mmCIF file of C-alpha atoms in Angstrom:
data_model
loop_
_atom_site.group_PDB
_atom_site.id
_atom_site.type_symbol
_atom_site.label_atom_id
_atom_site.label_comp_id
_atom_site.label_asym_id
_atom_site.label_seq_id
_atom_site.Cartn_x
_atom_site.Cartn_y
_atom_site.Cartn_z
ATOM 1 C CA GLU A 1 -14.514 -20.336 -6.261
ATOM 2 C CA LYS A 2 -15.448 -21.799 -2.856
ATOM 3 C CA TRP A 3 -12.778 -22.642 -0.288
ATOM 4 C CA LEU A 4 -12.791 -24.127 3.134
ATOM 5 C CA ILE A 5 -11.153 -22.134 5.818
ATOM 6 C CA LEU A 6 -9.795 -23.826 8.917
ATOM 7 C CA ASP A 7 -8.109 -21.798 11.797
ATOM 8 C CA LEU A 8 -6.472 -24.319 14.304
ATOM 9 C CA PHE A 9 -4.987 -24.120 17.841
ATOM 10 C CA ASN A 10 -2.211 -26.540 18.667
ATOM 11 C CA SER A 11 -1.190 -27.274 15.073
ATOM 12 C CA SER A 12 1.783 -29.636 14.500
ATOM 13 C CA ASN A 13 2.920 -27.415 11.592
ATOM 14 C CA LYS A 14 5.333 -24.843 13.338
ATOM 15 C CA PHE A 15 6.744 -23.364 10.055
ATOM 16 C CA ARG A 16 7.080 -19.679 10.125
ATOM 17 C CA HIS A 17 6.122 -18.726 6.658
ATOM 18 C CA THR A 18 3.370 -19.322 4.140
ATOM 19 C CA GLN A 19 3.164 -22.721 2.433
ATOM 20 C CA VAL A 20 1.423 -23.047 -0.888
ATOM 21 C CA PHE A 21 0.499 -26.431 -2.350
ATOM 22 C CA CYS A 22 0.078 -26.264 -5.984
ATOM 23 C CA ASP A 23 -1.690 -29.614 -5.976
ATOM 24 C CA VAL A 24 -3.830 -30.335 -9.219
ATOM 25 C CA ARG A 25 -6.204 -32.628 -7.084
ATOM 26 C CA ARG A 26 -6.901 -29.709 -4.429
ATOM 27 C CA PRO A 27 -4.859 -26.511 -4.067
ATOM 28 C CA CYS A 28 -4.012 -25.557 -0.411
ATOM 29 C CA ILE A 29 -2.436 -22.667 1.505
ATOM 30 C CA THR A 30 -1.148 -22.662 4.939
ATOM 31 C CA LEU A 31 0.026 -19.692 7.071
ATOM 32 C CA PRO A 32 0.742 -18.820 10.818
ATOM 33 C CA GLY A 33 -1.493 -16.378 12.390
ATOM 34 C CA PRO A 34 -1.495 -14.559 15.841
ATOM 35 C CA ARG A 35 -1.640 -16.327 19.240
ATOM 36 C CA GLY A 36 -0.385 -19.691 17.726
ATOM 37 C CA ILE A 37 -3.025 -20.161 15.172
ATOM 38 C CA ARG A 38 -2.543 -21.965 12.090
ATOM 39 C CA ARG A 39 -4.520 -21.377 8.955
ATOM 40 C CA TYR A 40 -5.491 -23.781 6.332
ATOM 41 C CA GLU A 41 -7.397 -22.925 2.989
ATOM 42 C CA PHE A 42 -8.601 -25.674 0.822
ATOM 43 C CA LYS A 43 -10.260 -25.383 -2.679
ATOM 44 C CA LEU A 44 -13.412 -27.171 -2.744
ATOM 45 C CA HIS A 45 -14.632 -29.057 -5.798
ATOM 46 C CA LYS A 46 -17.767 -28.002 -7.505
ATOM 47 C CA SER A 47 -19.391 -31.461 -6.756
ATOM 48 C CA GLU A 48 -18.725 -31.192 -2.775
ATOM 49 C CA ASN A 49 -21.610 -30.222 -0.612
ATOM 50 C CA GLU A 50 -20.741 -27.245 1.543
ATOM 51 C CA LYS A 51 -22.410 -28.676 4.666
ATOM 52 C CA GLU A 52 -20.388 -32.064 4.254
ATOM 53 C CA CYS A 53 -17.221 -30.197 3.653
ATOM 54 C CA LEU A 54 -17.639 -28.671 7.331
ATOM 55 C CA ASN A 55 -17.931 -32.339 8.757
ATOM 56 C CA LEU A 56 -15.156 -33.080 11.210
ATOM 57 C CA ILE A 57 -14.214 -36.371 9.363
ATOM 58 C CA PHE A 58 -13.931 -34.595 6.215
ATOM 59 C CA ILE A 59 -11.672 -31.836 7.786
ATOM 60 C CA LYS A 60 -9.389 -34.389 9.441
ATOM 61 C CA LYS A 61 -8.952 -36.291 6.077
ATOM 62 C CA LEU A 62 -7.674 -33.109 4.577
ATOM 63 C CA LEU A 63 -5.411 -31.973 7.584
ATOM 64 C CA THR A 64 -3.892 -35.505 7.711
ATOM 65 C CA GLN A 65 -2.794 -35.356 4.107
ATOM 66 C CA LYS A 66 -0.801 -32.031 4.978
ATOM 67 C CA GLY A 67 0.923 -33.717 7.903
ATOM 68 C CA GLU A 68 -1.332 -32.597 10.712
ATOM 69 C CA ASN A 69 -1.791 -35.082 13.762
ATOM 70 C CA ASP A 70 -5.031 -35.231 15.953
ATOM 71 C CA ASN A 71 -3.854 -32.835 18.649
ATOM 72 C CA PHE A 72 -5.322 -29.740 16.970
ATOM 73 C CA SER A 73 -8.543 -27.941 17.895
ATOM 74 C CA ILE A 74 -10.618 -26.007 15.593
ATOM 75 C CA ARG A 75 -11.073 -22.373 16.612
ATOM 76 C CA ARG A 76 -13.127 -21.701 13.229
ATOM 77 C CA LYS A 77 -14.307 -23.372 10.193
ATOM 78 C CA CYS A 78 -16.250 -21.853 7.334
ATOM 79 C CA VAL A 79 -16.645 -21.861 3.434
ATOM 80 C CA TYR A 80 -15.678 -18.671 1.742
ATOM 81 C CA THR A 81 -16.587 -17.739 -1.777
ATOM 82 C CA PHE A 82 -13.566 -16.060 -3.421
ATOM 83 C CA ASN A 83 -14.776 -13.196 -5.892
ATOM 84 C CA ALA A 84 -12.834 -10.659 -8.259
ATOM 85 C CA LEU A 85 -15.303 -7.746 -8.377
ATOM 86 C CA ILE A 86 -15.143 -4.015 -8.698
ATOM 87 C CA ALA A 87 -18.249 -1.689 -8.434
ATOM 88 C CA ASN A 88 -18.893 0.556 -11.345
ATOM 89 C CA CYS A 89 -19.315 3.679 -9.094
ATOM 90 C CA TRP A 90 -17.823 4.483 -5.801
ATOM 91 C CA PHE A 91 -19.398 7.881 -5.166
ATOM 92 C CA LYS A 92 -22.928 9.141 -5.714
ATOM 93 C CA ASN A 93 -25.569 11.277 -3.878
ATOM 94 C CA LYS A 94 -22.995 11.606 -0.956
ATOM 95 C CA ILE A 95 -22.711 7.922 -0.652
ATOM 96 C CA LEU A 96 -19.210 6.307 -0.590
ATOM 97 C CA LEU A 97 -18.133 2.899 -1.152
ATOM 98 C CA ALA A 98 -14.904 1.562 0.362
ATOM 99 C CA GLY A 99 -13.367 -1.971 0.974
ATOM 100 C CA ASP A 100 -15.268 -4.932 0.340
ATOM 101 C CA ALA A 101 -18.328 -2.715 -0.751
ATOM 102 C CA ALA A 102 -16.106 -1.221 -3.639
ATOM 103 C CA HIS A 103 -14.101 -4.166 -4.520
ATOM 104 C CA GLN A 104 -13.663 -7.759 -3.678
ATOM 105 C CA THR A 105 -10.209 -9.454 -4.523
ATOM 106 C CA PRO A 106 -9.274 -13.073 -4.338
ATOM 107 C CA PRO A 107 -6.892 -13.909 -1.348
ATOM 108 C CA PHE A 108 -4.007 -15.383 -3.353
ATOM 109 C CA ALA A 109 -1.885 -12.058 -3.226
ATOM 110 C CA GLY A 110 -2.994 -11.597 0.393
ATOM 111 C CA GLN A 111 -4.044 -7.870 -0.446
ATOM 112 C CA GLY A 112 -7.774 -7.888 0.138
ATOM 113 C CA MET A 113 -7.429 -6.171 3.573
ATOM 114 C CA ASN A 114 -4.366 -3.862 2.488
ATOM 115 C CA SER A 115 -6.617 -2.598 -0.441
ATOM 116 C CA GLY A 116 -9.391 -1.679 2.250
ATOM 117 C CA VAL A 117 -6.831 0.109 4.273
ATOM 118 C CA ARG A 118 -5.490 2.035 1.301
ATOM 119 C CA ASP A 119 -9.125 3.179 0.599
ATOM 120 C CA ALA A 120 -9.524 4.309 4.133
ATOM 121 C CA LEU A 121 -6.155 6.067 4.066
ATOM 122 C CA ASN A 122 -7.117 7.795 0.781
ATOM 123 C CA LEU A 123 -10.485 8.700 1.815
ATOM 124 C CA SER A 124 -10.340 9.820 5.455
ATOM 125 C CA TRP A 125 -8.401 12.965 5.188
ATOM 126 C CA LYS A 126 -10.675 14.033 2.125
ATOM 127 C CA LEU A 127 -13.649 13.501 4.058
ATOM 128 C CA ALA A 128 -12.126 15.685 6.866
ATOM 129 C CA PHE A 129 -11.280 18.379 4.502
ATOM 130 C CA ALA A 130 -14.827 18.252 2.785
ATOM 131 C CA ILE A 131 -16.530 18.573 6.198
ATOM 132 C CA ASN A 132 -14.261 21.370 7.407
ATOM 133 C CA SER A 133 -14.157 23.417 4.484
ATOM 134 C CA ASN A 134 -17.673 22.675 3.282
ATOM 135 C CA ASN A 135 -16.445 21.703 -0.140
ATOM 136 C CA HIS A 136 -17.123 18.106 -1.135
ATOM 137 C CA LYS A 137 -15.466 18.167 -4.504
ATOM 138 C CA ILE A 138 -12.180 16.870 -3.177
ATOM 139 C CA LEU A 139 -14.219 13.584 -2.975
ATOM 140 C CA ASN A 140 -14.450 13.364 -6.707
ATOM 141 C CA SER A 141 -10.711 12.187 -6.719
ATOM 142 C CA TYR A 142 -11.125 8.981 -4.628
ATOM 143 C CA GLU A 143 -12.313 6.718 -7.249
ATOM 144 C CA LYS A 144 -10.092 8.235 -9.844
ATOM 145 C CA GLU A 145 -6.960 7.512 -7.447
ATOM 146 C CA ARG A 146 -7.820 4.037 -6.072
ATOM 147 C CA LYS A 147 -9.757 2.304 -8.919
ATOM 148 C CA TYR A 148 -6.822 1.444 -11.248
ATOM 149 C CA HIS A 149 -4.534 0.153 -8.482
ATOM 150 C CA ILE A 150 -7.391 -2.122 -7.211
ATOM 151 C CA ALA A 151 -7.806 -3.523 -10.778
ATOM 152 C CA GLN A 152 -4.076 -4.264 -11.117
ATOM 153 C CA MET A 153 -3.977 -5.902 -7.666
ATOM 154 C CA ILE A 154 -6.980 -8.223 -8.793
ATOM 155 C CA LYS A 155 -5.157 -9.014 -11.902
ATOM 156 C CA ILE A 156 -2.141 -10.050 -9.791
ATOM 157 C CA SER A 157 -4.119 -12.045 -7.371
ATOM 158 C CA LEU A 158 -6.140 -14.005 -10.214
ATOM 159 C CA LEU A 159 -2.499 -14.801 -11.764
ATOM 160 C CA MET A 160 -1.308 -15.961 -8.616
ATOM 161 C CA GLY A 161 -4.482 -18.100 -8.210
ATOM 162 C CA ARG A 162 -3.871 -19.720 -11.579
ATOM 163 C CA VAL A 163 -0.365 -20.724 -10.421
ATOM 164 C CA LEU A 164 -1.545 -22.067 -7.457
ATOM 165 C CA ASN A 165 -4.399 -24.127 -9.261
ATOM 166 C CA PRO A 166 -2.691 -25.909 -12.227
ATOM 167 C CA LYS A 167 -5.188 -27.535 -14.534
ATOM 168 C CA ASN A 168 -3.337 -30.901 -14.865
ATOM 169 C CA LYS A 169 -0.408 -32.747 -13.343
ATOM 170 C CA PHE A 170 2.067 -31.748 -16.098
ATOM 171 C CA LEU A 171 1.579 -27.982 -15.216
ATOM 172 C CA GLY A 172 1.754 -28.972 -11.420
ATOM 173 C CA THR A 173 5.120 -30.561 -12.007
ATOM 174 C CA LEU A 174 6.483 -27.492 -13.793
ATOM 175 C CA THR A 175 5.278 -24.964 -11.341
ATOM 176 C CA ARG A 176 6.996 -26.939 -8.585
ATOM 177 C CA LEU A 177 10.106 -27.229 -10.749
ATOM 178 C CA PHE A 178 10.165 -23.531 -11.405
ATOM 179 C CA PHE A 179 9.957 -22.593 -7.511
ATOM 180 C CA TYR A 180 12.450 -25.101 -6.876
ATOM 181 C CA LEU A 181 15.100 -23.865 -9.483
ATOM 182 C CA ILE A 182 14.592 -20.209 -8.344
ATOM 183 C CA SER A 183 15.204 -20.977 -4.816
ATOM 184 C CA TYR A 184 18.801 -21.342 -5.843
ATOM 185 C CA TYR A 185 19.043 -17.853 -7.337
ATOM 186 C CA LYS A 186 18.607 -15.188 -4.800
ATOM 187 C CA PRO A 187 17.505 -12.209 -6.686
ATOM 188 C CA ALA A 188 14.872 -14.052 -8.447
ATOM 189 C CA LYS A 189 13.853 -15.807 -5.138
ATOM 190 C CA ASP A 190 13.521 -12.480 -3.512
ATOM 191 C CA TYR A 191 11.637 -10.945 -6.409
ATOM 192 C CA ILE A 192 8.974 -13.703 -6.191
ATOM 193 C CA PHE A 193 8.806 -14.246 -2.373
ATOM 194 C CA GLN A 194 9.017 -10.929 -1.277
ATOM 195 C CA MET A 195 6.066 -10.242 -3.866
ATOM 196 C CA ARG A 196 8.191 -7.422 -5.642
ATOM 197 C CA PHE A 197 6.077 -7.715 -8.680
ATOM 198 C CA LYS A 198 3.007 -6.056 -6.857
ATOM 199 C CA PRO A 199 2.234 -2.864 -8.487
ATOM 200 C CA LYS A 200 3.066 -0.115 -6.135
ATOM 201 C CA PRO A 201 0.062 2.205 -5.196
ATOM 202 C CA SER A 202 0.229 5.386 -7.295
ATOM 203 C CA PHE A 203 -1.947 7.287 -9.534
ATOM 204 C CA SER A 204 -1.750 9.723 -12.421
ATOM 205 C CA GLU A 205 -5.161 11.587 -12.053
ATOM 206 C CA GLY A 206 -6.828 12.920 -9.101
ATOM 207 C CA PHE A 207 -5.747 15.513 -6.511
ATOM 208 C CA LEU A 208 -2.347 16.220 -8.236
ATOM 209 C CA TRP A 209 -0.655 18.397 -10.662
ATOM 210 C CA LYS A 210 1.516 17.031 -13.362
ATOM 211 C CA THR A 211 4.401 19.341 -14.699
ATOM 212 C CA SER A 212 6.337 19.749 -17.925
ATOM 213 C CA ASN A 213 9.348 17.956 -16.277
ATOM 214 C CA LYS A 214 9.479 14.129 -16.928
ATOM 215 C CA TYR A 215 11.456 13.428 -13.775
ATOM 216 C CA GLU A 216 9.163 15.280 -11.509
ATOM 217 C CA ASN A 217 6.205 13.594 -13.249
ATOM 218 C CA GLU A 218 7.885 10.097 -12.345
ATOM 219 C CA LEU A 219 7.354 11.031 -8.662
ATOM 220 C CA ILE A 220 3.922 12.996 -8.491
ATOM 221 C CA GLY A 221 1.267 10.680 -7.642
ATOM 222 C CA GLN A 222 3.645 8.388 -5.659
ATOM 223 C CA LEU A 223 4.268 7.890 -1.915
ATOM 224 C CA PHE A 224 6.864 10.359 -0.493
ATOM 225 C CA PRO A 225 9.736 8.152 0.984
ATOM 226 C CA GLN A 226 10.069 7.497 4.710
ATOM 227 C CA PRO A 227 13.447 8.470 5.787
ATOM 228 C CA ILE A 228 14.895 8.434 9.277
ATOM 229 C CA VAL A 229 15.631 12.118 10.201
ATOM 230 C CA ASP A 230 17.315 14.060 12.657
ATOM 231 C CA ASN A 231 16.879 17.581 13.578
ATOM 232 C CA PHE A 232 19.233 20.499 14.863
ATOM 233 C CA LYS A 233 19.719 18.765 18.215
ATOM 234 C CA GLY A 234 20.329 15.427 16.838
ATOM 235 C CA LYS A 235 17.169 13.755 17.915
ATOM 236 C CA GLN A 236 16.046 11.158 15.458
ATOM 237 C CA PHE A 237 12.475 10.604 13.988
ATOM 238 C CA LEU A 238 10.635 8.870 11.243
ATOM 239 C CA LEU A 239 9.494 11.427 8.807
ATOM 240 C CA ASP A 240 5.905 10.580 9.103
ATOM 241 C CA GLU A 241 6.161 11.464 12.976
ATOM 242 C CA ILE A 242 6.703 14.929 12.068
ATOM 243 C CA LEU A 243 4.256 15.086 8.954
ATOM 244 C CA GLY A 244 1.501 13.696 10.991
ATOM 245 C CA ASN A 245 -1.915 13.874 8.935
ATOM 246 C CA ASN A 246 -1.372 17.362 7.661
ATOM 247 C CA PHE A 247 -0.598 19.053 4.305
ATOM 248 C CA PHE A 248 3.320 19.953 3.907
ATOM 249 C CA ILE A 249 5.429 21.708 1.600
ATOM 250 C CA ILE A 250 8.723 19.908 1.886
ATOM 251 C CA ILE A 251 11.709 21.989 0.680
ATOM 252 C CA TYR A 252 14.582 19.184 -0.181
ATOM 253 C CA SER A 253 17.808 21.376 -0.362
ATOM 254 C CA ASN A 254 21.144 22.010 1.128
ATOM 255 C CA SER A 255 19.868 25.171 2.452
ATOM 256 C CA PRO A 256 16.078 25.152 2.787
ATOM 257 C CA GLU A 257 15.908 28.173 4.974
ATOM 258 C CA LYS A 258 17.020 30.271 1.736
ATOM 259 C CA PHE A 259 13.708 29.439 0.139
ATOM 260 C CA ILE A 260 11.013 30.539 2.821
ATOM 261 C CA SER A 261 10.293 33.749 4.423
ATOM 262 C CA ASN A 262 8.027 34.326 7.438
ATOM 263 C CA LYS A 263 5.523 36.031 5.123
ATOM 264 C CA LEU A 264 5.251 32.764 3.151
ATOM 265 C CA ILE A 265 4.978 30.554 6.308
ATOM 266 C CA LYS A 266 1.960 32.669 7.490
ATOM 267 C CA LYS A 267 0.316 32.695 4.088
ATOM 268 C CA PHE A 268 0.543 28.769 3.954
ATOM 269 C CA LYS A 269 -0.677 28.704 7.623
ATOM 270 C CA THR A 270 -3.869 30.252 6.358
ATOM 271 C CA LYS A 271 -4.557 27.122 4.103
ATOM 272 C CA ASN A 272 -3.337 24.778 7.093
ATOM 273 C CA ILE A 273 -0.109 23.874 5.238
ATOM 274 C CA ASN A 274 2.960 23.363 6.965
ATOM 275 C CA ILE A 275 6.495 23.812 6.002
ATOM 276 C CA LEU A 276 9.304 21.552 6.423
ATOM 277 C CA GLY A 277 12.920 21.559 5.121
ATOM 278 C CA ILE A 278 14.980 18.336 4.544
ATOM 279 C CA THR A 279 18.659 18.493 3.838
ATOM 280 C CA PRO A 280 20.706 15.480 2.243
ATOM 281 C CA GLU A 281 22.715 13.087 4.767
ATOM 282 C CA TYR A 282 25.873 15.226 4.299
ATOM 283 C CA ILE A 283 24.409 18.490 5.312
ATOM 284 C CA ASN A 284 23.562 19.289 8.877
ATOM 285 C CA PRO A 285 20.045 21.246 9.468
ATOM 286 C CA VAL A 286 20.243 24.600 10.987
ATOM 287 C CA GLN A 287 17.895 26.222 13.589
ATOM 288 C CA THR A 288 15.405 28.479 11.822
ATOM 289 C CA THR A 289 11.742 29.833 11.957
ATOM 290 C CA PHE A 290 10.549 26.427 10.634
ATOM 291 C CA LYS A 291 11.715 22.807 11.017
ATOM 292 C CA ILE A 292 14.699 21.498 9.121
ATOM 293 C CA VAL A 293 15.711 17.950 9.476
ATOM 294 C CA ARG A 294 18.434 15.732 7.925
ATOM 295 C CA ASP A 295 17.896 12.503 5.882
ATOM 296 C CA VAL A 296 19.999 10.350 8.166
ATOM 297 C CA SER A 297 19.332 7.174 6.349
ATOM 298 C CA LYS A 298 20.236 8.372 2.820
ATOM 299 C CA THR A 299 16.675 7.439 1.705
ATOM 300 C CA LEU A 300 16.647 10.500 -0.713
ATOM 301 C CA SER A 301 20.165 9.894 -1.819
ATOM 302 C CA ASN A 302 19.158 8.326 -5.100
ATOM 303 C CA TYR A 303 19.023 9.516 -8.417
ATOM 304 C CA LYS A 304 15.376 10.284 -8.783
ATOM 305 C CA TYR A 305 15.487 12.532 -5.688
ATOM 306 C CA ASN A 306 19.228 13.880 -6.220
ATOM 307 C CA GLN A 307 17.666 15.296 -9.354
ATOM 308 C CA GLN A 308 15.051 17.246 -7.285
ATOM 309 C CA LEU A 309 17.466 19.198 -4.939
ATOM 310 C CA ASN A 310 16.187 22.814 -4.630
ATOM 311 C CA LYS A 311 12.714 21.570 -5.276
ATOM 312 C CA ALA A 312 9.396 21.917 -3.171
ATOM 313 C CA PHE A 313 7.228 18.851 -2.873
ATOM 314 C CA PHE A 314 3.608 19.371 -2.098
ATOM 315 C CA ILE A 315 2.622 16.424 0.241
ATOM 316 C CA ARG A 316 -0.916 15.350 1.047
ATOM 317 C CA PRO A 317 -1.945 14.062 4.412
ATOM 318 C CA ASP A 318 -1.683 10.329 3.106
ATOM 319 C CA LYS A 319 1.884 11.220 2.242
ATOM 320 C CA TYR A 320 1.389 11.124 -1.592
ATOM 321 C CA ILE A 321 3.192 13.716 -3.758
ATOM 322 C CA ALA A 322 0.658 16.237 -5.171
ATOM 323 C CA THR A 323 3.198 18.241 -7.133
ATOM 324 C CA ILE A 324 6.642 19.517 -7.226
ATOM 325 C CA THR A 325 7.898 22.846 -8.134
ATOM 326 C CA ARG A 326 10.881 25.125 -7.933
ATOM 327 C CA ALA A 327 12.016 26.285 -4.770
ATOM 328 C CA ASP A 328 14.576 28.839 -6.102
ATOM 329 C CA ASN A 329 11.962 31.829 -6.189
ATOM 330 C CA TYR A 330 9.174 32.823 -3.825
ATOM 331 C CA ASN A 331 6.799 32.801 -6.865
ATOM 332 C CA SER A 332 6.771 29.226 -7.704
ATOM 333 C CA ILE A 333 5.963 28.264 -4.132
ATOM 334 C CA TYR A 334 3.162 31.088 -3.909
ATOM 335 C CA ASP A 335 1.853 29.410 -7.035
ATOM 336 C CA LEU A 336 1.051 26.256 -4.887
ATOM 337 C CA ILE A 337 -1.381 28.017 -2.794
ATOM 338 C CA ASP A 338 -3.268 29.263 -5.929
ATOM 339 C CA GLU A 339 -3.137 25.834 -7.430
ATOM 340 C CA PHE A 340 -4.390 24.462 -4.321
ATOM 341 C CA LYS A 341 -7.434 26.682 -4.362
ATOM 342 C CA ILE A 342 -8.279 26.131 -8.060
ATOM 343 C CA LYS A 343 -8.080 22.397 -7.706
ATOM 344 C CA LEU A 344 -10.891 22.425 -5.228
ATOM 345 C CA ASP A 345 -13.111 25.220 -6.677
#
């Protein structure tokens, strides 16, 4: 599909949010941008000439139909071709594909750039590890972990495109009626307009280890939550500020200090793996030989994580959970080091 993209200065449309016109004659999207820019996207018909569509007379006609006056100035105008594509292979002979080189997503869900950023986050720490350890096998997990989520996002984007682009007036009327009705029911409105239907980024194969515990497996391969935490002195942080771009073992317990010895800390340090303890909101952290913080925001105080008290989470540099194991004996944590080595050999 070809769409005309217009970025305007001095637009008369000051609406803060994205507007979607499910018009059977010509679907359109408009949204605000930085520095007062307003973007319009109009679908072009197959019979329309690309050069003629960039003519100012044609552009003014389209904008006038959407309520624009003549005070605007055009910062940029171009015709984009929207594709839904995934490359067959993303890693071969030391060549890696990411972003638009690996996949192209129609813009209807607004997730094209986000998907490219997720590629970079998944790949960057693996490249650093491969270079520093002279072991490139970890790169084999990149495509396994990203490809399925990309495919799901493309499906969602295509579905949203079909909603935006009704085939006839009857479907267009039904679409507008549907959105009008759900706007009066807040849970449904929030679910749709906050795009909670988007598949969350997660994976079931790659650089991770599933266990025999179904509750642990529900969390493995997902992002570890981002609580606000405080330390022994009461200073607050976002958890990511502590984790940085490093491997971490997180001990989630009322008393994380009971499970970690100085010998164990040194052993993990040889693998560049750090240790962090997190206590629930109702337990103050203590000062010890490794960092312990408290979950101030109660982010982990839900049934999924309450079931994981006294567990050790192996967290990757991109904040995904690689595996979970018992923290109530040293051997189970020692095993993580051996598993870490086996996974890369």
